CSV table of C-alpha atoms and ligand atoms in Angstrom, one decimal:
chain,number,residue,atom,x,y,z
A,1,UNK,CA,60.6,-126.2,-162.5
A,2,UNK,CA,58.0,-124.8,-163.7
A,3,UNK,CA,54.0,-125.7,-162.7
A,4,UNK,CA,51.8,-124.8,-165.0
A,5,UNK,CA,47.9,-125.9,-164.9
A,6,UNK,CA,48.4,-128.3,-167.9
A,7,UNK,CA,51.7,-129.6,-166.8
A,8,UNK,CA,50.5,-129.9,-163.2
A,9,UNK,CA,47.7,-132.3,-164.0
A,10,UNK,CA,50.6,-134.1,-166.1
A,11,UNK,CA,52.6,-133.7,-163.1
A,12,UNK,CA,50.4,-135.3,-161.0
A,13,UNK,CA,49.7,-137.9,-163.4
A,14,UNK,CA,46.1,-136.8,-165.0
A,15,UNK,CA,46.2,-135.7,-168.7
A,16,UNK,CA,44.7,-132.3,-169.6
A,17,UNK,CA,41.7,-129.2,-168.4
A,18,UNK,CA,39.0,-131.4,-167.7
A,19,UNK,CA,41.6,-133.1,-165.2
A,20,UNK,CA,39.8,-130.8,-162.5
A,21,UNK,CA,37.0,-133.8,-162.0
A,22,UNK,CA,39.8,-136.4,-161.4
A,23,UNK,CA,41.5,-133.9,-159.3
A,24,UNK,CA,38.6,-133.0,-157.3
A,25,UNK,CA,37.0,-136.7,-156.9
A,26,UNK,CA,40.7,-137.6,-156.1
A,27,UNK,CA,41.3,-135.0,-152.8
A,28,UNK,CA,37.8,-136.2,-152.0
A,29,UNK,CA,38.6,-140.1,-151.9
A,30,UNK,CA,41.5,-138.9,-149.8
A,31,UNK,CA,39.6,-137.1,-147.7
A,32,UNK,CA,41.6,-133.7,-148.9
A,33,UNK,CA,40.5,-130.2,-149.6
A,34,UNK,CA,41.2,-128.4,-152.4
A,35,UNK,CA,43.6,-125.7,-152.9
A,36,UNK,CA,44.5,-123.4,-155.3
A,37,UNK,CA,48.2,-122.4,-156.9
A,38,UNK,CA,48.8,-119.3,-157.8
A,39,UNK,CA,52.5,-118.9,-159.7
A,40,UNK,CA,52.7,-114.8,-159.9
A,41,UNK,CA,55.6,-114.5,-162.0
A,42,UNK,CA,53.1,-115.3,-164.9
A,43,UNK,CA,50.0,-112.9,-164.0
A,44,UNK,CA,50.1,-109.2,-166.5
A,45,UNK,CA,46.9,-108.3,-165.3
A,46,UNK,CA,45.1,-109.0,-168.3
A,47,UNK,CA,41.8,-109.2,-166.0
A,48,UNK,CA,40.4,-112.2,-167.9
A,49,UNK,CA,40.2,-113.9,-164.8
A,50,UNK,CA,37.9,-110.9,-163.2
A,51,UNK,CA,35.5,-110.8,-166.5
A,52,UNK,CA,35.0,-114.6,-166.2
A,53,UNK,CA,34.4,-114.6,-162.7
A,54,UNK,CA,31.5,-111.8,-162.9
A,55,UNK,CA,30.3,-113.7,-166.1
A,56,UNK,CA,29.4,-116.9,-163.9
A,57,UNK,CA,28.6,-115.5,-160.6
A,58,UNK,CA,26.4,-113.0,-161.6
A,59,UNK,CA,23.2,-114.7,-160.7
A,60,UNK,CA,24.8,-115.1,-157.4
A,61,UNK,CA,24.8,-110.9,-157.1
A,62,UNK,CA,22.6,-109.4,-155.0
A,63,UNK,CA,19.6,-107.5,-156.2
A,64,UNK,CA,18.5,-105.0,-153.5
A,65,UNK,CA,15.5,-103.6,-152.7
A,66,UNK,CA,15.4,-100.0,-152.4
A,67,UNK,CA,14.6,-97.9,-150.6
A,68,UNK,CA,16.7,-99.0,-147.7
A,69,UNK,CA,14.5,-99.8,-144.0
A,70,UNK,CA,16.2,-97.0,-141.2
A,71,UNK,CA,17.8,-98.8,-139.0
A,72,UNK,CA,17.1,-98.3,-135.1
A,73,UNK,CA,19.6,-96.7,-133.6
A,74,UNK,CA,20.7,-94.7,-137.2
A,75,UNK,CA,24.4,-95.7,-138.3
A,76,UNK,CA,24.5,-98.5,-135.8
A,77,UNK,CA,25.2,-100.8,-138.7
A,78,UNK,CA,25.8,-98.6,-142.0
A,79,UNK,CA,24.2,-99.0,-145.0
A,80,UNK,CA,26.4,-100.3,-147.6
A,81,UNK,CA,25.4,-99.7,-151.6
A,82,UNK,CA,27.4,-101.6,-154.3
A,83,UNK,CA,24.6,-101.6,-156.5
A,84,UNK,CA,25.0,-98.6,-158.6
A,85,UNK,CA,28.4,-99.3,-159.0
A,86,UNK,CA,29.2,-102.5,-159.9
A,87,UNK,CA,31.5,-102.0,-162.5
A,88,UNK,CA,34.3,-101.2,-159.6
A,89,UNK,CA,37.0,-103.7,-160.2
A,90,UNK,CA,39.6,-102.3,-158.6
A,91,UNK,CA,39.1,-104.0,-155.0
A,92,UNK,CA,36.4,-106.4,-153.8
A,93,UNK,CA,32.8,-105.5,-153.6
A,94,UNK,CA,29.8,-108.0,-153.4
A,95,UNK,CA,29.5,-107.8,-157.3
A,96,UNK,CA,33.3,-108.1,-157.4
A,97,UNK,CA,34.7,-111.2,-155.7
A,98,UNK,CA,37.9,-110.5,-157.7
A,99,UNK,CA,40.6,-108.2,-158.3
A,100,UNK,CA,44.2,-107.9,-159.2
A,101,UNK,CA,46.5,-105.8,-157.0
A,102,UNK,CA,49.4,-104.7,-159.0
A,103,UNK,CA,53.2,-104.5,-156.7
A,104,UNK,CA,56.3,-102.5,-158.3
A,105,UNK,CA,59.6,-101.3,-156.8
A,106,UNK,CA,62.8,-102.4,-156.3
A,107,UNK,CA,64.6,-105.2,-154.3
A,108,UNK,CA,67.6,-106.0,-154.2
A,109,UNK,CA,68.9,-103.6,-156.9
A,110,UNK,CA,66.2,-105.1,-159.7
A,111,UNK,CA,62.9,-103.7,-160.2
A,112,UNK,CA,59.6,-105.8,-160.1
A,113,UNK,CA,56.0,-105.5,-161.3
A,114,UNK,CA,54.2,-108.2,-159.7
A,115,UNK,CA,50.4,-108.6,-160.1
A,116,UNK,CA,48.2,-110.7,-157.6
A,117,UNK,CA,44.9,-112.0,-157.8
A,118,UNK,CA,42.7,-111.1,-155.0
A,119,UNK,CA,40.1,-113.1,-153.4
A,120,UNK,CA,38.7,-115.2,-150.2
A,121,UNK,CA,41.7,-117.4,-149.3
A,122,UNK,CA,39.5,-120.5,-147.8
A,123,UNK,CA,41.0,-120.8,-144.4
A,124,UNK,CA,41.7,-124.7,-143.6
A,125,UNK,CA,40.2,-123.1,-139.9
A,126,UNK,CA,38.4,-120.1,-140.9
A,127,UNK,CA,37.3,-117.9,-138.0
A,128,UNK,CA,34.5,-116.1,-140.8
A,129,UNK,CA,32.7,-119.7,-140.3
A,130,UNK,CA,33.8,-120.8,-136.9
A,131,UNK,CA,32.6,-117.2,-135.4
A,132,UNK,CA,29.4,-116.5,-137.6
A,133,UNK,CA,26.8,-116.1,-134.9
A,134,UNK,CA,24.0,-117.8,-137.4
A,135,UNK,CA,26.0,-120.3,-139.0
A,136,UNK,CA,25.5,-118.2,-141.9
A,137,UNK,CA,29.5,-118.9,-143.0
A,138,UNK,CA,30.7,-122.5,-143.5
A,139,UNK,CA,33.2,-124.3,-144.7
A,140,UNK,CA,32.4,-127.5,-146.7
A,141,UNK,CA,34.8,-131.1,-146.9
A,142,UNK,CA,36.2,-129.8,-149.8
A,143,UNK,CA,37.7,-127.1,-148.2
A,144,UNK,CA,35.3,-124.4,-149.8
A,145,UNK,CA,34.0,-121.7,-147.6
A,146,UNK,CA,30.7,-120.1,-148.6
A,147,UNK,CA,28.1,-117.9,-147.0
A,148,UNK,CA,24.8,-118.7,-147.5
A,149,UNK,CA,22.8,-115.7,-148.6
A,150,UNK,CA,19.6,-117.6,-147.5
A,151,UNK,CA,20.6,-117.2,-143.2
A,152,UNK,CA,23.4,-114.2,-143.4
A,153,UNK,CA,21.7,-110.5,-141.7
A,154,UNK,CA,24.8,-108.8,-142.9
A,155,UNK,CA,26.4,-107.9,-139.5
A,156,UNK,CA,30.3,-108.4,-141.0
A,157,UNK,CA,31.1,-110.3,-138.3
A,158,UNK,CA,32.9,-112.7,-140.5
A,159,UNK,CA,34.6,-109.4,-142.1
A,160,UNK,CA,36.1,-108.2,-138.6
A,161,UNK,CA,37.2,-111.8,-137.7
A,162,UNK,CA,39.0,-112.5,-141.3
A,163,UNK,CA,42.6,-111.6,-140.8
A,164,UNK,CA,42.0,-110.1,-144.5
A,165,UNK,CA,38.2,-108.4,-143.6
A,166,UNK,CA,37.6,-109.9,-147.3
A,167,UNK,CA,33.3,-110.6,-147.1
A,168,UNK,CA,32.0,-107.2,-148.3
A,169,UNK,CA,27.9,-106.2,-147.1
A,170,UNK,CA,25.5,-105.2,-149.6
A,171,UNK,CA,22.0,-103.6,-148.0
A,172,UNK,CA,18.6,-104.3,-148.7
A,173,UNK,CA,18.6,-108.0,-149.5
A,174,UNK,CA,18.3,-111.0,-147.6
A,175,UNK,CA,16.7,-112.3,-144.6
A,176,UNK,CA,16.8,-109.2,-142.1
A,177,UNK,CA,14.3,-107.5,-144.2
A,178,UNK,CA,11.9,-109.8,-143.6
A,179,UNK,CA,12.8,-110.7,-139.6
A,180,UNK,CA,13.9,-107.2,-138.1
A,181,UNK,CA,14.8,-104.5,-141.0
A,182,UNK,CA,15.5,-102.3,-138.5
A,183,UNK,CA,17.3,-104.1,-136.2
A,184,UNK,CA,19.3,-106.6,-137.7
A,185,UNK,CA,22.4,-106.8,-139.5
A,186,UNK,CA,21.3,-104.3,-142.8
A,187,UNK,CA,22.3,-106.5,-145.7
A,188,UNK,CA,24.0,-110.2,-146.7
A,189,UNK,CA,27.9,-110.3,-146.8
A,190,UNK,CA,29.5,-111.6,-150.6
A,191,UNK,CA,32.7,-113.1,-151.3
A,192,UNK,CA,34.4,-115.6,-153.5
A,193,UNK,CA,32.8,-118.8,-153.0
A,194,UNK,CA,35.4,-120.9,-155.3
A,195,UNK,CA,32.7,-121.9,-157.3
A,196,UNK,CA,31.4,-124.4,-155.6
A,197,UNK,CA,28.7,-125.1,-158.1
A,198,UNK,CA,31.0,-125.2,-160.9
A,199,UNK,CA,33.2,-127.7,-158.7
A,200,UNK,CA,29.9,-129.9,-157.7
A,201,UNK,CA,29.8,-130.2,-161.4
A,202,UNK,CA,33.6,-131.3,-162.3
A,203,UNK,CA,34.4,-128.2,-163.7
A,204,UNK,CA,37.1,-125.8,-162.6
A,205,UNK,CA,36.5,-122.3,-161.2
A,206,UNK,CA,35.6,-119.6,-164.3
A,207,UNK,CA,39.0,-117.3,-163.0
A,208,UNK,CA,41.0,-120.4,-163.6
A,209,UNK,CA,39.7,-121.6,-166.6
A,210,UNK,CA,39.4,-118.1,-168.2
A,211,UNK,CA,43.5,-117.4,-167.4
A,212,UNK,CA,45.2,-117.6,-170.7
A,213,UNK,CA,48.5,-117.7,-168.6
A,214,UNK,CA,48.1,-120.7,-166.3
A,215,UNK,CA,48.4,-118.9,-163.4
A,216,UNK,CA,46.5,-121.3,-161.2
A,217,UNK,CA,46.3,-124.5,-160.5
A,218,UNK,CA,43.4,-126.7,-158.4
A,219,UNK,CA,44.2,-129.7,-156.9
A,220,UNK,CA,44.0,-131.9,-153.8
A,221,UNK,CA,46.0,-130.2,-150.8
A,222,UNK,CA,48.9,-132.6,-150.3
A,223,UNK,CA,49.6,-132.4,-154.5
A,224,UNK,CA,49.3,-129.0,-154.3
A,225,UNK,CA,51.4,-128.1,-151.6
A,226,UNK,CA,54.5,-130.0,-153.0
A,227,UNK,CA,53.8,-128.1,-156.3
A,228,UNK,CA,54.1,-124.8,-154.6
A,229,UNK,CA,57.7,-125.7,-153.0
A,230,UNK,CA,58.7,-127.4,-156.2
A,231,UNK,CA,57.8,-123.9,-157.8
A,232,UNK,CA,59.8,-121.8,-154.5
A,233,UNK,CA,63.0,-123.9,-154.6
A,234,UNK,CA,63.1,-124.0,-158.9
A,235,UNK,CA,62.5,-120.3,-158.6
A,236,UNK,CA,63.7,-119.1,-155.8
A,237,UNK,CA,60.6,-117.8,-154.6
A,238,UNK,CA,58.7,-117.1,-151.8
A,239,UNK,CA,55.2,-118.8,-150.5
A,240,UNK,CA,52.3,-117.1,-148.7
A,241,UNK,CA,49.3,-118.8,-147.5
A,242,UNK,CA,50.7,-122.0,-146.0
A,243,UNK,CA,50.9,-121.0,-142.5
A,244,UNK,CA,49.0,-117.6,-142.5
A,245,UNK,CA,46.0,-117.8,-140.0
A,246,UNK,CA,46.7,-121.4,-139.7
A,247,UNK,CA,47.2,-122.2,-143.3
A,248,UNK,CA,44.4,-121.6,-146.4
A,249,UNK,CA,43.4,-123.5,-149.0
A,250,UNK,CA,45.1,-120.5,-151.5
A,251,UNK,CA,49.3,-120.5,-152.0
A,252,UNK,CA,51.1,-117.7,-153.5
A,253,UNK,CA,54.3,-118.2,-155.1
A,254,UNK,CA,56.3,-115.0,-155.7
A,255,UNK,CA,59.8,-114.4,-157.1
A,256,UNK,CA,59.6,-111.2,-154.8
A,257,UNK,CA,59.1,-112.2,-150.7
A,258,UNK,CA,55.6,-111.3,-149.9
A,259,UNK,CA,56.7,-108.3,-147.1
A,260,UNK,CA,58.5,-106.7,-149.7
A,261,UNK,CA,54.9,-106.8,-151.8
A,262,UNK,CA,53.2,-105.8,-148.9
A,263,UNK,CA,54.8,-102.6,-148.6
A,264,UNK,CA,54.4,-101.8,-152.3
A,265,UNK,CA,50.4,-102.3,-152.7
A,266,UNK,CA,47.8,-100.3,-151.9
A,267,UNK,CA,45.7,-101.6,-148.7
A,268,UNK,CA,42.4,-100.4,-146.6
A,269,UNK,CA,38.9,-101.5,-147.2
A,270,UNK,CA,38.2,-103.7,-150.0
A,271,UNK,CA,42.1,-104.0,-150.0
A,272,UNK,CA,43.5,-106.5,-148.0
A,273,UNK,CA,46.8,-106.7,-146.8
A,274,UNK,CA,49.7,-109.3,-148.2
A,275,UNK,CA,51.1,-108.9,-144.3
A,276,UNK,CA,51.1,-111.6,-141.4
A,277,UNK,CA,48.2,-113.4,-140.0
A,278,UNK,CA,48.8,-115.5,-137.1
A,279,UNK,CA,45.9,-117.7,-136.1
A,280,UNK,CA,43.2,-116.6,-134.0
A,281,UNK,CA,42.7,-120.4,-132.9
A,282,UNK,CA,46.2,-120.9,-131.8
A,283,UNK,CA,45.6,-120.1,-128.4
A,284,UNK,CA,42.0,-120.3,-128.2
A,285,UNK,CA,40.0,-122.5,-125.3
A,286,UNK,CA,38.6,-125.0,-127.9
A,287,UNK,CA,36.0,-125.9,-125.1
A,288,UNK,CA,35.2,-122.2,-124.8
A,289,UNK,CA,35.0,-122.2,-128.9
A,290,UNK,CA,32.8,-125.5,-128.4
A,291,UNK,CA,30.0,-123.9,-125.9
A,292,UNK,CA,29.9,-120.4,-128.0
A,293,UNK,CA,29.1,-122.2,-130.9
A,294,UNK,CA,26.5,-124.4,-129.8
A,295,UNK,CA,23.6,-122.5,-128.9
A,296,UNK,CA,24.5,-120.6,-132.7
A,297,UNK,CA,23.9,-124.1,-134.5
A,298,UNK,CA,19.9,-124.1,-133.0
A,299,UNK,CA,19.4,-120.8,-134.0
A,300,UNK,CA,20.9,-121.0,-137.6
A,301,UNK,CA,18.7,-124.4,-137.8
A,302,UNK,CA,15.9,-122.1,-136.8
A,303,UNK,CA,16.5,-119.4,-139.2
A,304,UNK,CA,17.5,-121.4,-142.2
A,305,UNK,CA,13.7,-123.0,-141.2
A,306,UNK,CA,12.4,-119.6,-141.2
A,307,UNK,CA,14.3,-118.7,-145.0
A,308,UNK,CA,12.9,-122.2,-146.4
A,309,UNK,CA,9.3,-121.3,-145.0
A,310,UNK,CA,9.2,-118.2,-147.1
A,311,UNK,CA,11.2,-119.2,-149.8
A,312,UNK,CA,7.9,-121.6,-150.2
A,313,UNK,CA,5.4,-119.0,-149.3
A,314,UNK,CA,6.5,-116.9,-152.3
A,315,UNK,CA,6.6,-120.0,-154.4
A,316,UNK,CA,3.2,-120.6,-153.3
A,317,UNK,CA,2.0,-116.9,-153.3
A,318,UNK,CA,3.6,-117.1,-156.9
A,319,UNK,CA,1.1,-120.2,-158.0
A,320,UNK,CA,-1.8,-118.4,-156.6
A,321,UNK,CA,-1.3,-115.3,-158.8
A,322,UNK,CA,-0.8,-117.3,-162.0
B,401,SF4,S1,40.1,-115.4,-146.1
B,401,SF4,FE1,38.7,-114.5,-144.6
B,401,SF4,S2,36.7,-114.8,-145.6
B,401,SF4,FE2,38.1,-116.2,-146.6
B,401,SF4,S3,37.9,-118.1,-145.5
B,401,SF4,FE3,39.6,-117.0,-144.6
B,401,SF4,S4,38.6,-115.9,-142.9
B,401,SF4,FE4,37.0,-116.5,-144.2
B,402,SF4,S1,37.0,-119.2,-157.7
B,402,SF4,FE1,35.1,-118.5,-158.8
B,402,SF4,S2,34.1,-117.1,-157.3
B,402,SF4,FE2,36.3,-117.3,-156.7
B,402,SF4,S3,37.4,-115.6,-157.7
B,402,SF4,FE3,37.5,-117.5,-159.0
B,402,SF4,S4,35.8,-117.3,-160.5
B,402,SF4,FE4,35.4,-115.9,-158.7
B,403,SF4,S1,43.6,-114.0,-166.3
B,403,SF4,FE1,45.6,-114.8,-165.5
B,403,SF4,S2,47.1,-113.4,-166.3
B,403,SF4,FE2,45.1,-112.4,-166.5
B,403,SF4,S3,44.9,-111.2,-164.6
B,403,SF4,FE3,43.9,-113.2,-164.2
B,403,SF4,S4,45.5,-114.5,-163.3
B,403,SF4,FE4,46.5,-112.7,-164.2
């Protein structure tokens, strides 16, 4: 069988697009996160989803000032410049949340061009938000994981603990400038945030909507994850996502198994890997986790107070000058 978006909002017995609300009010009576289908036997790279996710994230791009503060001691945190070239859409950057990573050899005596969406996979545990010394990264009841731009310095911890280093640092904007610019973490980290706003709103993310293939599909977790071995067994394919660091809220299905696509792309920064992920928290001392992440929680209070206070001094500094 075959799921496409239409058909799966048929399938799960909610008629046509604007399904999305019902789907997402649905997973949130159930108390379930969203996830997102990805069927890549039907992706040719037409990067439609990429355009439409630059067209309604862009006011969500950072705009740096320049030029950069030194930081103390040089290179301890390096700057990182997107901003004169953020037309690169060939891997992720903080003006591109989205790519598509294109797969080709042979298995099994049949060659294959497969082509992937790239993005954040929202972790059902994700160690970006449960290790973000400022609370910076956090994943909301819908499953969405988001960094505020408001609280993140910029110092890619969430990058080093994502099994896929996805969040990519811009310099020169955000709260370190005005705290310690030459001390703190030298920028604000950017990823794909699902379009949360969009979501809040009953609409379905811009990639999704934009595909003219129906590659994705949204939809509460427990629909969705039936859908995805439906799609396996009708196709013989192969899933990724389900159990990689602990399961995300982002399934792959693939007519070609996933090690076999791993070998064939190209991988590095900005790149991430198709490999396994076993989860950080497996084995972790939840206690220890616990006591770690406490003291964080007054501080981020404390520093999302100190982003609101001048958010409303410039508002007010604004007034003044009219
Ligand atoms: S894929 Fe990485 S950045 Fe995205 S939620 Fe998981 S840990 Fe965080
Ligand atoms: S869900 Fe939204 S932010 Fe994420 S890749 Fe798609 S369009 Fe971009
Ligand atoms: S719009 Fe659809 S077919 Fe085109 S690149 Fe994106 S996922 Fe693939």
């Amino acid at each position: 069988m075959s799921v496409s978006r239409r058909n799966f909002f048929k399938y799960i017995g909610v008629a046509g697009l604007g399904a999305m609300l019902p789907g997402a009010a649905k997973a949130a009576e159930a108390g379930e996160e969203l996830v997102t289908l990805l069927d890549l036997s039907k992706c040719v790279a037409c990067g439609a989803c990429v355009d439409a996710c630059r067209d309604a994230n862009q006011n969500k791009y950072p705009e740096p000032i320049k030029p950069y503060p030194v930081m103390h001691p040089q290179d301890r945190v390096p700057v990182a410049d997107w901003s004169d070239k953020r037309n690169v859409d060939d891997r992720l950057t903080p003006y591109n949340w989205l790519f598509i990573q294109t797969a080709t050899g042979t298995w099994q005596g049949r060659d294959f061009e497969i082509n992937i969406p790239r993005r954040c996979l929202h972790c059902q545990n994700p160690p970006c938000a449960n290790l973000c010394p400022w609370g910076a990264a956090s994943k909301q009841v819908n499953g969405i994981v988001r960094i505020n731009d408001k609280i993140c310095l910029g110092g890619s911890k969430c990058k080093s603990v994502c099994p896929w280093h996805i969040p990519e640092r811009q310099t020169g904007v955000g709260l370190y400038l005005n705290l310690l610019p030459s001390l703190a973490g030298n920028g604000v980290m950017y990823k794909c945030d699902r379009c949360w706003n969009r979501i809040a709103e009953g609409k379905i993310p811009a990639c999704i909507e934009a595909c003219p293939f129906e590659v994705q599909t949204i939809g509460p977790r427990s629909e969705i994850v039936t859908a995805a071995h439906d799609l396996a067994v009708a196709t013989n394919g192969f899933i990724y996502g389900e159990h990689e660091n602990g399961g995300t809220n982002t399934l792959y299905v693939s007519p070609i198994p996933f090690d076999v696509l791993n070998e064939a792309i190209e991988t590095g920064p900005g790149r991430p890997h198709l490999g396994p992920a076993p989860d950080p928290f497996a084995f972790e001392d939840k206690l220890a986790l616990a006591v770690y992440a406490a003291p964080v929680a007054g501080l981020a209070a404390g520093l999302l107070h100190v982003a609101r206070s001048m958010n409303q001094d410039e508002k007010e500094e604004k007034h003044e000058g009219k």
